[in-house]
């Protein structure tokens, strides 16, 4: 990604060998997530030019000094980076690492608490002379590439029989939605749930809620094809927000006193407000949708006073080394059928894949590198 708003271009780059604690991964596939597009559009301050991609999966080809739990030949899913030392990490809440932005979005590599080390990516000029530093280490991977440098901490070894091209997006989008339900909100069996936004995270939340036994599971979106898919995945009711004047009333025809749990996955402040407005007393709304930095939203204070909670949730509050193998098992059992949300694209068709995500034609495009 060389300039704001794109496009993505394929260019030959040089990658440094893995340093201490790092692993070299040959990428098999990488999902495309809205955060990639938010950086493309510079809603987050990641410097350009940069190699994006943060739902990578592949095979380990090399390990740096000191790497103990990952070996050459291992199949791995890559996920977000965390420092392991801040107060959040000390509590085990690693997705909300105090250094999440530096670790994942700075475009730099790190060592200890130094986040200013240039990424291991370079491009030579046409004469093979002066080299240009390219930003990378995006989520400690930059996996829109044939190879990537990750770290021992942000790769998860999975069974060699598992399908890397299907499981790649577990590392961000799918764990975000599933984890918000299973790790953070933890609704009781039979609890009512509203999910706004039928993207990969919202639909993963629906699948997780079905596994737990939430009822009703209501989903709101503006695209009928996504709502039909949601019904297939376990939603009990769907609401098309573009055909409803008052989404709050539409939810209340199903749950007259509001819902016990909600997941806001659109990143739209008006939808977020509605999602909180429709909570029952003591209800909890988990915010998983990203909005440009500086976006504000207003709530009715009296409404919140009645025990209602709004909780920001990053990456589903997940600890990927234990959570991703669980999701892999649920997928193998047919209970987390993410293949219904995925369309594969050759790496060279990255712009077509991005268009399919932007227009809503595809929930989760996955690039295949080999
Ligand atoms: Zn993501
Ligand atoms: Zn931390």
Tab-separated table of N, CA and C in Angstrom, residues 160-278:
chain	number	residue	atom	x	y	z
A	160	UNK	N	-1.670	-30.323	11.517
A	160	UNK	CA	-1.297	-30.271	10.090
A	160	UNK	C	-2.445	-30.678	9.174
A	161	UNK	N	-3.454	-31.367	9.733
A	161	UNK	CA	-4.586	-31.780	8.897
A	161	UNK	C	-5.585	-30.635	8.686
A	162	UNK	N	-5.454	-29.567	9.462
A	162	UNK	CA	-6.412	-28.466	9.359
A	162	UNK	C	-6.171	-27.675	8.072
A	163	UNK	N	-7.242	-27.109	7.529
A	163	UNK	CA	-7.176	-26.411	6.244
A	163	UNK	C	-6.799	-24.945	6.464
A	164	UNK	N	-5.540	-24.621	6.162
A	164	UNK	CA	-5.044	-23.258	6.406
A	164	UNK	C	-5.822	-22.218	5.615
A	165	UNK	N	-6.278	-22.591	4.413
A	165	UNK	CA	-6.948	-21.595	3.562
A	165	UNK	C	-8.342	-21.245	4.089
A	166	UNK	N	-8.914	-22.112	4.898
A	166	UNK	CA	-10.202	-21.794	5.522
A	166	UNK	C	-9.998	-21.148	6.887
A	167	UNK	N	-8.991	-21.605	7.619
A	167	UNK	CA	-8.841	-21.158	9.009
A	167	UNK	C	-8.075	-19.839	9.154
A	168	UNK	N	-7.449	-19.350	8.077
A	168	UNK	CA	-6.626	-18.136	8.190
A	168	UNK	C	-7.342	-17.000	8.933
A	169	UNK	N	-8.623	-16.721	8.605
A	169	UNK	CA	-9.252	-15.548	9.253
A	169	UNK	C	-9.628	-15.754	10.723
A	170	UNK	N	-9.330	-16.913	11.285
A	170	UNK	CA	-9.602	-17.084	12.731
A	170	UNK	C	-8.807	-16.056	13.543
A	171	UNK	N	-7.631	-15.674	13.025
A	171	UNK	CA	-6.716	-14.843	13.809
A	171	UNK	C	-7.185	-13.430	14.085
A	172	UNK	N	-8.240	-12.956	13.363
A	172	UNK	CA	-8.781	-11.627	13.698
A	172	UNK	C	-10.300	-11.642	13.670
A	173	UNK	N	-10.893	-11.603	12.463
A	173	UNK	CA	-12.343	-11.378	12.352
A	173	UNK	C	-13.188	-12.392	13.100
A	174	UNK	N	-12.903	-13.666	12.898
A	174	UNK	CA	-13.774	-14.680	13.496
A	174	UNK	C	-13.572	-14.794	15.004
A	175	UNK	N	-12.323	-14.650	15.475
A	175	UNK	CA	-12.152	-14.716	16.936
A	175	UNK	C	-12.731	-13.473	17.602
A	176	UNK	N	-12.788	-12.367	16.851
A	176	UNK	CA	-13.363	-11.136	17.419
A	176	UNK	C	-14.833	-11.349	17.786
A	177	UNK	N	-15.609	-11.898	16.865
A	177	UNK	CA	-17.036	-12.090	17.135
A	177	UNK	C	-17.306	-13.241	18.083
A	178	UNK	N	-16.646	-14.368	17.832
A	178	UNK	CA	-16.877	-15.546	18.677
A	178	UNK	C	-16.392	-15.292	20.102
A	179	UNK	N	-15.229	-14.642	20.207
A	179	UNK	CA	-14.662	-14.383	21.532
A	179	UNK	C	-15.482	-13.373	22.322
A	180	UNK	N	-16.066	-12.385	21.624
A	180	UNK	CA	-16.887	-11.395	22.335
A	180	UNK	C	-18.012	-12.108	23.087
A	181	UNK	N	-18.561	-13.151	22.464
A	181	UNK	CA	-19.621	-13.936	23.114
A	181	UNK	C	-19.017	-14.904	24.140
A	182	UNK	N	-18.051	-15.716	23.703
A	182	UNK	CA	-17.603	-16.846	24.534
A	182	UNK	C	-16.643	-16.433	25.649
A	183	UNK	N	-15.839	-15.382	25.396
A	183	UNK	CA	-14.835	-14.998	26.399
A	183	UNK	C	-15.267	-13.826	27.264
A	184	UNK	N	-16.092	-12.930	26.710
A	184	UNK	CA	-16.361	-11.675	27.422
A	184	UNK	C	-17.812	-11.594	27.913
A	185	UNK	N	-18.782	-11.577	27.003
A	185	UNK	CA	-20.174	-11.434	27.459
A	185	UNK	C	-20.657	-12.682	28.190
A	186	UNK	N	-20.251	-13.843	27.727
A	186	UNK	CA	-20.639	-15.120	28.352
A	186	UNK	C	-22.120	-15.158	28.713
A	187	UNK	N	-23.015	-15.024	27.724
A	187	UNK	CA	-24.450	-15.050	28.012
A	187	UNK	C	-24.895	-16.421	28.539
A	188	UNK	N	-25.949	-16.408	29.341
A	188	UNK	CA	-26.500	-17.649	29.869
A	188	UNK	C	-27.295	-18.354	28.751
A	189	UNK	N	-27.493	-19.652	28.908
A	189	UNK	CA	-28.354	-20.399	27.991
A	189	UNK	C	-29.735	-19.745	28.006
A	190	UNK	N	-30.289	-19.487	26.820
A	190	UNK	CA	-31.620	-18.896	26.732
A	190	UNK	C	-31.643	-17.386	26.802
A	191	UNK	N	-30.489	-16.743	26.990
A	191	UNK	CA	-30.458	-15.275	27.070
A	191	UNK	C	-30.715	-14.665	25.695
A	192	UNK	N	-31.355	-13.499	25.684
A	192	UNK	CA	-31.624	-12.802	24.420
A	192	UNK	C	-30.385	-12.030	23.974
A	193	UNK	N	-30.195	-11.980	22.659
A	193	UNK	CA	-29.007	-11.332	22.093
A	193	UNK	C	-29.386	-10.594	20.824
A	194	UNK	N	-28.864	-9.378	20.688
A	194	UNK	CA	-28.953	-8.618	19.435
A	194	UNK	C	-27.538	-8.429	18.896
A	195	UNK	N	-27.350	-8.711	17.613
A	195	UNK	CA	-26.071	-8.440	16.949
A	195	UNK	C	-26.344	-7.435	15.833
A	196	UNK	N	-25.619	-6.319	15.819
A	196	UNK	CA	-25.771	-5.375	14.712
A	196	UNK	C	-24.545	-5.487	13.814
A	197	UNK	N	-24.813	-5.682	12.521
A	197	UNK	CA	-23.735	-5.826	11.545
A	197	UNK	C	-23.461	-7.292	11.263
A	198	UNK	N	-23.806	-7.740	10.037
A	198	UNK	CA	-23.617	-9.147	9.676
A	198	UNK	C	-22.344	-9.321	8.867
A	199	UNK	N	-21.248	-8.750	9.359
A	199	UNK	CA	-19.942	-9.022	8.765
A	199	UNK	C	-19.366	-10.286	9.382
A	200	UNK	N	-18.070	-10.522	9.145
A	200	UNK	CA	-17.473	-11.774	9.636
A	200	UNK	C	-17.526	-11.847	11.160
A	201	UNK	N	-17.302	-10.722	11.846
A	201	UNK	CA	-17.323	-10.761	13.309
A	201	UNK	C	-18.750	-10.939	13.828
A	202	UNK	N	-19.697	-10.208	13.251
A	202	UNK	CA	-21.085	-10.320	13.688
A	202	UNK	C	-21.639	-11.725	13.477
A	203	UNK	N	-21.326	-12.316	12.319
A	203	UNK	CA	-21.830	-13.668	12.047
A	203	UNK	C	-21.109	-14.707	12.902
A	204	UNK	N	-19.846	-14.461	13.229
A	204	UNK	CA	-19.153	-15.360	14.160
A	204	UNK	C	-19.816	-15.292	15.533
A	205	UNK	N	-20.270	-14.081	15.915
A	205	UNK	CA	-20.984	-13.942	17.191
A	205	UNK	C	-22.284	-14.737	17.164
A	206	UNK	N	-22.973	-14.716	16.014
A	206	UNK	CA	-24.217	-15.493	15.876
A	206	UNK	C	-23.931	-16.990	16.040
A	207	UNK	N	-22.878	-17.477	15.374
A	207	UNK	CA	-22.539	-18.909	15.471
A	207	UNK	C	-22.200	-19.286	16.914
A	208	UNK	N	-21.448	-18.404	17.589
A	208	UNK	CA	-21.062	-18.679	18.982
A	208	UNK	C	-22.297	-18.669	19.887
A	209	UNK	N	-23.212	-17.731	19.622
A	209	UNK	CA	-24.420	-17.632	20.442
A	209	UNK	C	-25.302	-18.861	20.262
A	210	UNK	N	-25.318	-19.384	19.044
A	210	UNK	CA	-26.093	-20.607	18.803
A	210	UNK	C	-25.495	-21.775	19.589
A	211	UNK	N	-24.153	-21.864	19.595
A	211	UNK	CA	-23.491	-22.950	20.334
A	211	UNK	C	-23.861	-22.868	21.822
A	212	UNK	N	-23.890	-21.636	22.351
A	212	UNK	CA	-24.202	-21.451	23.777
A	212	UNK	C	-25.681	-21.684	24.061
A	213	UNK	N	-26.534	-21.390	23.075
A	213	UNK	CA	-27.963	-21.596	23.279
A	213	UNK	C	-28.728	-20.326	23.588
A	214	UNK	N	-28.226	-19.184	23.096
A	214	UNK	CA	-28.974	-17.933	23.256
A	214	UNK	C	-30.293	-18.030	22.480
A	215	UNK	N	-31.313	-17.325	22.972
A	215	UNK	CA	-32.612	-17.337	22.308
A	215	UNK	C	-33.462	-16.190	22.865
A	216	UNK	N	-33.912	-15.284	22.020
A	216	UNK	CA	-33.684	-15.218	20.580
A	216	UNK	C	-32.293	-14.678	20.241
A	217	UNK	N	-31.866	-14.953	19.006
A	217	UNK	CA	-30.649	-14.351	18.441
A	217	UNK	C	-31.126	-13.470	17.283
A	218	UNK	N	-31.079	-12.157	17.506
A	218	UNK	CA	-31.601	-11.196	16.527
A	218	UNK	C	-30.406	-10.546	15.840
A	219	UNK	N	-30.455	-10.435	14.522
A	219	UNK	CA	-29.362	-9.743	13.829
A	219	UNK	C	-29.916	-8.654	12.933
A	220	UNK	N	-29.212	-7.524	12.924
A	220	UNK	CA	-29.625	-6.365	12.124
A	220	UNK	C	-28.525	-6.036	11.129
A	221	UNK	N	-28.932	-5.880	9.863
A	221	UNK	CA	-28.000	-5.458	8.812
A	221	UNK	C	-28.847	-4.804	7.727
A	222	UNK	N	-28.193	-4.326	6.664
A	222	UNK	CA	-28.968	-3.687	5.586
A	222	UNK	C	-28.920	-4.500	4.294
A	223	UNK	N	-28.262	-5.665	4.333
A	223	UNK	CA	-28.117	-6.473	3.115
A	223	UNK	C	-28.864	-7.798	3.309
A	224	UNK	N	-29.905	-8.013	2.480
A	224	UNK	CA	-30.759	-9.194	2.644
A	224	UNK	C	-29.984	-10.508	2.536
A	225	UNK	N	-28.998	-10.571	1.614
A	225	UNK	CA	-28.273	-11.836	1.440
A	225	UNK	C	-27.502	-12.196	2.717
A	226	UNK	N	-26.977	-11.176	3.408
A	226	UNK	CA	-26.261	-11.438	4.660
A	226	UNK	C	-27.232	-11.901	5.738
A	227	UNK	N	-28.431	-11.332	5.730
A	227	UNK	CA	-29.424	-11.714	6.740
A	227	UNK	C	-29.900	-13.154	6.509
A	228	UNK	N	-30.026	-13.535	5.235
A	228	UNK	CA	-30.408	-14.929	4.944
A	228	UNK	C	-29.331	-15.881	5.460
A	229	UNK	N	-28.078	-15.505	5.249
A	229	UNK	CA	-26.960	-16.318	5.743
A	229	UNK	C	-27.003	-16.409	7.268
A	230	UNK	N	-27.327	-15.294	7.919
A	230	UNK	CA	-27.402	-15.278	9.385
A	230	UNK	C	-28.441	-16.266	9.889
A	231	UNK	N	-29.580	-16.358	9.179
A	231	UNK	CA	-30.621	-17.323	9.571
A	231	UNK	C	-30.096	-18.745	9.462
A	232	UNK	N	-29.330	-18.986	8.387
A	232	UNK	CA	-28.747	-20.312	8.174
A	232	UNK	C	-27.746	-20.657	9.283
A	233	UNK	N	-27.083	-19.632	9.834
A	233	UNK	CA	-26.032	-19.868	10.841
A	233	UNK	C	-26.569	-19.912	12.264
A	234	UNK	N	-27.851	-19.596	12.457
A	234	UNK	CA	-28.393	-19.720	13.813
A	234	UNK	C	-29.186	-18.542	14.321
A	235	UNK	N	-29.238	-17.444	13.554
A	235	UNK	CA	-30.080	-16.321	13.989
A	235	UNK	C	-31.537	-16.778	13.982
A	236	UNK	N	-32.310	-16.306	14.971
A	236	UNK	CA	-33.732	-16.665	15.016
A	236	UNK	C	-34.594	-15.572	14.390
A	237	UNK	N	-34.091	-14.333	14.379
A	237	UNK	CA	-34.827	-13.210	13.805
A	237	UNK	C	-33.844	-12.303	13.072
A	238	UNK	N	-34.299	-11.721	11.954
A	238	UNK	CA	-33.456	-10.749	11.248
A	238	UNK	C	-34.239	-9.456	11.057
A	239	UNK	N	-33.505	-8.341	11.068
A	239	UNK	CA	-34.105	-7.024	10.824
A	239	UNK	C	-33.266	-6.332	9.761
A	240	UNK	N	-33.906	-5.913	8.669
A	240	UNK	CA	-33.200	-5.128	7.667
A	240	UNK	C	-33.354	-3.649	8.024
A	241	UNK	N	-32.267	-3.060	8.503
A	241	UNK	CA	-32.287	-1.681	8.993
A	241	UNK	C	-32.643	-0.665	7.928
A	242	UNK	N	-32.414	-1.008	6.651
A	242	UNK	CA	-32.725	-0.040	5.598
A	242	UNK	C	-34.220	-0.047	5.274
A	243	UNK	N	-34.937	-1.073	5.760
A	243	UNK	CA	-36.375	-1.163	5.472
A	243	UNK	C	-37.210	-0.891	6.718
A	244	UNK	N	-36.533	-0.523	7.820
A	244	UNK	CA	-37.220	-0.289	9.090
A	244	UNK	C	-36.959	1.150	9.517
A	245	UNK	N	-38.002	1.887	9.796
A	245	UNK	CA	-37.813	3.286	10.227
A	245	UNK	C	-37.218	3.340	11.620
A	246	UNK	N	-37.656	2.406	12.485
A	246	UNK	CA	-37.290	2.464	13.900
A	246	UNK	C	-36.780	1.092	14.338
A	247	UNK	N	-35.460	0.936	14.314
A	247	UNK	CA	-34.868	-0.370	14.623
A	247	UNK	C	-35.114	-0.758	16.079
A	248	UNK	N	-35.155	0.232	16.969
A	248	UNK	CA	-35.382	-0.078	18.390
A	248	UNK	C	-36.761	-0.715	18.566
A	249	UNK	N	-37.780	-0.131	17.933
A	249	UNK	CA	-39.128	-0.703	18.019
A	249	UNK	C	-39.163	-2.094	17.396
A	250	UNK	N	-38.437	-2.267	16.300
A	250	UNK	CA	-38.433	-3.580	15.635
A	250	UNK	C	-37.890	-4.652	16.582
A	251	UNK	N	-36.835	-4.310	17.339
A	251	UNK	CA	-36.288	-5.277	18.305
A	251	UNK	C	-37.308	-5.511	19.428
A	252	UNK	N	-37.985	-4.442	19.821
A	252	UNK	CA	-38.912	-4.570	20.959
A	252	UNK	C	-40.196	-5.313	20.601
A	253	UNK	N	-40.476	-5.484	19.324
A	253	UNK	CA	-41.599	-6.369	18.977
A	253	UNK	C	-41.212	-7.819	19.260
A	254	UNK	N	-39.908	-8.095	19.289
A	254	UNK	CA	-39.438	-9.469	19.586
A	254	UNK	C	-39.175	-9.609	21.091
A	255	UNK	N	-38.498	-8.622	21.685
A	255	UNK	CA	-38.181	-8.613	23.123
A	255	UNK	C	-38.751	-7.313	23.720
A	256	UNK	N	-39.981	-7.341	24.238
A	256	UNK	CA	-40.639	-6.094	24.660
A	256	UNK	C	-39.845	-5.283	25.685
A	257	UNK	N	-39.062	-5.924	26.534
A	257	UNK	CA	-38.308	-5.191	27.553
A	257	UNK	C	-36.845	-4.974	27.150
A	258	UNK	N	-36.521	-5.291	25.911
A	258	UNK	CA	-35.146	-5.136	25.450
A	258	UNK	C	-34.385	-6.447	25.548
A	259	UNK	N	-33.120	-6.398	25.123
A	259	UNK	CA	-32.292	-7.611	25.095
A	259	UNK	C	-31.307	-7.622	26.270
A	260	UNK	N	-30.943	-8.841	26.674
A	260	UNK	CA	-29.992	-8.985	27.788
A	260	UNK	C	-28.568	-8.694	27.340
A	261	UNK	N	-28.255	-9.037	26.090
A	261	UNK	CA	-26.896	-8.849	25.557
A	261	UNK	C	-26.981	-8.295	24.147
A	262	UNK	N	-25.972	-7.522	23.783
A	262	UNK	CA	-25.896	-7.005	22.417
A	262	UNK	C	-24.434	-6.916	21.998
A	263	UNK	N	-24.230	-7.081	20.701
A	263	UNK	CA	-22.905	-6.885	20.102
A	263	UNK	C	-23.061	-5.824	19.023
A	264	UNK	N	-22.309	-4.732	19.146
A	264	UNK	CA	-22.333	-3.685	18.125
A	264	UNK	C	-21.143	-3.909	17.194
A	265	UNK	N	-21.457	-4.319	15.961
A	265	UNK	CA	-20.384	-4.661	15.032
A	265	UNK	C	-20.297	-3.763	13.818
A	266	UNK	N	-21.078	-2.677	13.774
A	266	UNK	CA	-21.072	-1.847	12.555
A	266	UNK	C	-20.066	-0.706	12.624
A	267	UNK	N	-19.718	-0.254	13.822
A	267	UNK	CA	-18.849	0.921	13.938
A	267	UNK	C	-19.577	2.214	13.608
A	268	UNK	N	-20.895	2.134	13.449
A	268	UNK	CA	-21.698	3.325	13.111
A	268	UNK	C	-22.288	3.902	14.402
A	269	UNK	N	-22.000	5.186	14.721
A	269	UNK	CA	-22.441	5.730	16.014
A	269	UNK	C	-23.954	5.692	16.214
A	270	UNK	N	-24.737	5.920	15.154
A	270	UNK	CA	-26.202	5.903	15.306
A	270	UNK	C	-26.688	4.493	15.632
A	271	UNK	N	-26.094	3.503	14.984
A	271	UNK	CA	-26.478	2.112	15.260
A	271	UNK	C	-26.044	1.733	16.679
A	272	UNK	N	-24.856	2.181	17.075
A	272	UNK	CA	-24.349	1.917	18.431
A	272	UNK	C	-25.334	2.476	19.464
A	273	UNK	N	-25.774	3.717	19.244
A	273	UNK	CA	-26.737	4.334	20.158
A	273	UNK	C	-28.011	3.481	20.257
A	274	UNK	N	-28.536	3.059	19.099
A	274	UNK	CA	-29.748	2.226	19.099
A	274	UNK	C	-29.524	0.914	19.837
A	275	UNK	N	-28.332	0.354	19.661
A	275	UNK	CA	-28.028	-0.950	20.265
A	275	UNK	C	-28.020	-0.833	21.792
A	276	UNK	N	-27.533	0.285	22.298
A	276	UNK	CA	-27.545	0.507	23.751
A	276	UNK	C	-28.971	0.843	24.218
A	277	UNK	N	-29.694	1.607	23.409
A	277	UNK	CA	-31.070	1.983	23.776
A	277	UNK	C	-31.969	0.758	23.943
A	278	UNK	N	-31.644	-0.318	23.261
A	278	UNK	CA	-32.531	-1.480	23.274
A	278	UNK	C	-32.115	-2.522	24.330
